[in-house]
Amino acid sequence: MNITMTLNGKKISADIDADMLLIDFVRDHGCYSVKRGCETSNCGLCTVFLDEKPVLSCSVLAARADGRTVTTLEGLQEEAKEFGAFIADQGAEQCGFCNPGFIMNALALFRENEYPEEEEIREYLAGNLCRCSGYEGQLRGIQAFLAWKKEKSGKESEKS
């Protein structure tokens, strides 16, 4: 079957098997930030945005993305770079395997709620598996990022 989608801003058409998963499709097209972890929709490593909403690409058939927009971390480099530095600063990227999925979910959270409370952060990111750090570094990184963002927006509004 032939499908067409917009992947990270680029229109792509491909002939696929009907049972191909979205994770395999995006990886076949060079999006290696999308990782295979549990293959049971429990770890968050394969998170992508499908029409701007986070989905687990190990649980979505590629055919379901036909005519839609798929965004991976490769398509969000500027947005992710700013936030990712705060995660790294807290030592939360020990092995780095979970980072792409974690960052994708954090960006989705920030799009939904610009300044979430700690409980909201914990709840939203509960589906991300990290075997190294115990999540406290990620939480500190998010909190530091949010504090920086608030300070930055305050300084920008003072200039106006």
Short mmCIF file of C-alpha atoms in Angstrom, two decimals:
data_model
loop_
_atom_site.label_atom_id
_atom_site.label_comp_id
_atom_site.label_asym_id
_atom_site.label_seq_id
_atom_site.Cartn_x
_atom_site.Cartn_y
_atom_site.Cartn_z
CA MET A 1 0.00 0.00 0.00
CA ASN A 2 1.21 3.50 -0.76
CA ILE A 3 1.10 6.19 1.93
CA THR A 4 2.02 9.85 1.96
CA MET A 5 2.75 11.90 5.05
CA THR A 6 4.63 14.96 6.13
CA LEU A 7 7.58 13.82 8.23
CA ASN A 8 9.44 16.63 10.00
CA GLY A 9 8.19 19.14 7.44
CA LYS A 10 9.03 17.04 4.38
CA LYS A 11 6.38 15.29 2.29
CA ILE A 12 7.20 11.57 1.93
CA SER A 13 5.51 8.85 -0.07
CA ALA A 14 6.36 5.19 0.33
CA ASP A 15 5.06 1.77 -0.48
CA ILE A 16 4.66 -0.15 2.79
CA ASP A 17 3.32 -3.43 4.09
CA ALA A 18 -0.11 -3.03 5.71
CA ASP A 19 1.25 -4.17 9.08
CA MET A 20 4.26 -1.80 9.21
CA LEU A 21 4.46 0.14 12.46
CA LEU A 22 5.04 3.88 12.50
CA ILE A 23 8.23 3.39 14.52
CA ASP A 24 9.71 1.31 11.70
CA PHE A 25 8.60 3.80 9.06
CA VAL A 26 10.20 6.83 10.74
CA ARG A 27 13.40 4.94 11.54
CA ASP A 28 13.56 3.75 7.90
CA HIS A 29 13.46 7.45 6.99
CA GLY A 30 16.39 8.43 9.22
CA CYS A 31 14.63 9.40 12.43
CA TYR A 32 16.84 7.50 14.85
CA SER A 33 15.74 9.47 17.91
CA VAL A 34 12.66 7.24 17.91
CA LYS A 35 13.76 4.22 19.91
CA ARG A 36 12.40 0.72 20.30
CA GLY A 37 12.09 -0.09 23.98
CA CYS A 38 9.34 -2.25 25.43
CA GLU A 39 7.13 -2.71 22.33
CA THR A 40 4.15 -2.77 24.70
CA SER A 41 3.34 0.96 24.88
CA ASN A 42 4.81 1.33 28.36
CA CYS A 43 8.18 3.06 28.08
CA GLY A 44 7.70 6.25 26.03
CA LEU A 45 10.92 5.76 24.03
CA CYS A 46 9.07 5.73 20.71
CA THR A 47 7.07 8.94 21.25
CA VAL A 48 6.37 11.05 18.16
CA PHE A 49 3.86 13.80 17.46
CA LEU A 50 1.06 12.76 15.14
CA ASP A 51 -0.74 15.93 14.08
CA GLU A 52 0.93 17.69 17.05
CA LYS A 53 -0.27 15.14 19.64
CA PRO A 54 2.13 12.68 21.32
CA VAL A 55 1.62 9.04 20.37
CA LEU A 56 3.59 5.86 20.93
CA SER A 57 4.77 4.92 17.46
CA CYS A 58 5.24 1.25 18.42
CA SER A 59 1.44 1.07 18.75
CA VAL A 60 0.42 2.91 15.59
CA LEU A 61 0.33 1.43 12.12
CA ALA A 62 2.19 3.57 9.58
CA ALA A 63 -0.93 3.46 7.42
CA ARG A 64 -2.76 5.46 10.12
CA ALA A 65 -0.37 8.34 9.43
CA ASP A 66 -1.35 8.51 5.77
CA GLY A 67 -2.18 12.12 4.89
CA ARG A 68 -1.09 13.33 8.33
CA THR A 69 1.86 15.10 9.91
CA VAL A 70 4.46 13.22 11.95
CA THR A 71 7.13 15.04 13.92
CA THR A 72 10.08 13.41 15.66
CA LEU A 73 12.81 14.97 17.76
CA GLU A 74 14.78 15.54 14.56
CA GLY A 75 12.05 17.97 13.51
CA LEU A 76 12.11 19.86 16.82
CA GLN A 77 15.82 20.55 17.20
CA GLU A 78 15.57 24.24 18.14
CA GLU A 79 12.78 23.73 20.64
CA ALA A 80 14.43 20.62 22.11
CA LYS A 81 17.93 22.09 22.29
CA GLU A 82 16.87 24.83 24.68
CA PHE A 83 15.11 22.40 27.04
CA GLY A 84 17.60 19.53 26.68
CA ALA A 85 20.42 21.62 28.10
CA PHE A 86 18.55 21.85 31.41
CA ILE A 87 18.16 18.06 31.55
CA ALA A 88 21.86 17.58 30.86
CA ASP A 89 22.77 20.20 33.48
CA GLN A 90 21.01 18.09 36.13
CA GLY A 91 22.88 14.92 35.13
CA ALA A 92 19.64 13.31 34.00
CA GLU A 93 21.01 11.95 30.75
CA GLN A 94 23.32 9.29 32.12
CA CYS A 95 23.00 6.80 29.28
CA GLY A 96 20.83 9.04 27.11
CA PHE A 97 18.63 6.23 25.79
CA CYS A 98 15.39 7.61 27.22
CA ASN A 99 16.11 11.27 26.46
CA PRO A 100 14.44 11.60 23.04
CA GLY A 101 11.12 10.16 24.24
CA PHE A 102 11.36 12.04 27.50
CA ILE A 103 12.02 15.34 25.70
CA MET A 104 9.17 14.72 23.25
CA ASN A 105 6.76 14.16 26.13
CA ALA A 106 8.05 17.18 28.07
CA LEU A 107 7.59 19.38 24.98
CA ALA A 108 4.05 18.03 24.61
CA LEU A 109 3.42 18.91 28.26
CA PHE A 110 4.72 22.46 27.79
CA ARG A 111 2.49 22.90 24.75
CA GLU A 112 -0.52 21.77 26.77
CA ASN A 113 0.39 23.66 29.95
CA GLU A 114 3.10 26.30 29.71
CA TYR A 115 3.88 26.30 33.44
CA PRO A 116 2.79 22.98 34.99
CA GLU A 117 2.99 22.25 38.71
CA GLU A 118 5.21 19.43 40.01
CA GLU A 119 2.33 16.98 40.36
CA GLU A 120 1.25 17.64 36.77
CA ILE A 121 4.79 17.06 35.55
CA ARG A 122 5.07 13.77 37.42
CA GLU A 123 1.68 12.63 36.13
CA TYR A 124 2.34 13.56 32.52
CA LEU A 125 5.74 11.93 32.40
CA ALA A 126 4.84 8.77 34.32
CA GLY A 127 4.89 6.70 31.13
CA ASN A 128 8.59 7.35 30.42
CA LEU A 129 10.96 4.59 31.38
CA CYS A 130 14.39 5.58 32.68
CA ARG A 131 16.51 2.89 34.26
CA CYS A 132 19.47 5.11 35.15
CA SER A 133 18.44 8.20 36.99
CA GLY A 134 15.28 7.61 38.98
CA TYR A 135 13.60 10.64 37.35
CA GLU A 136 14.65 13.18 39.97
CA GLY A 137 17.23 14.73 37.64
CA GLN A 138 14.64 15.06 34.90
CA LEU A 139 12.21 16.66 37.34
CA ARG A 140 14.89 19.12 38.52
CA GLY A 141 15.74 19.87 34.88
CA ILE A 142 12.12 20.62 34.04
CA GLN A 143 11.73 22.83 37.10
CA ALA A 144 14.95 24.72 36.28
CA PHE A 145 13.80 25.16 32.67
CA LEU A 146 10.41 26.49 33.78
CA ALA A 147 12.04 28.91 36.25
CA TRP A 148 14.41 30.15 33.53
CA LYS A 149 11.52 30.53 31.08
CA LYS A 150 9.49 32.56 33.59
CA GLU A 151 12.48 34.78 34.33
CA LYS A 152 13.20 35.21 30.63
CA SER A 153 9.58 36.15 29.84
CA GLY A 154 9.59 38.63 32.73
CA LYS A 155 12.72 40.33 31.42
CA GLU A 156 11.25 40.46 27.89
CA SER A 157 8.06 42.09 29.17
CA GLU A 158 10.15 44.67 31.10
CA LYS A 159 11.80 45.70 27.82
CA SER A 160 8.41 46.39 26.21
#
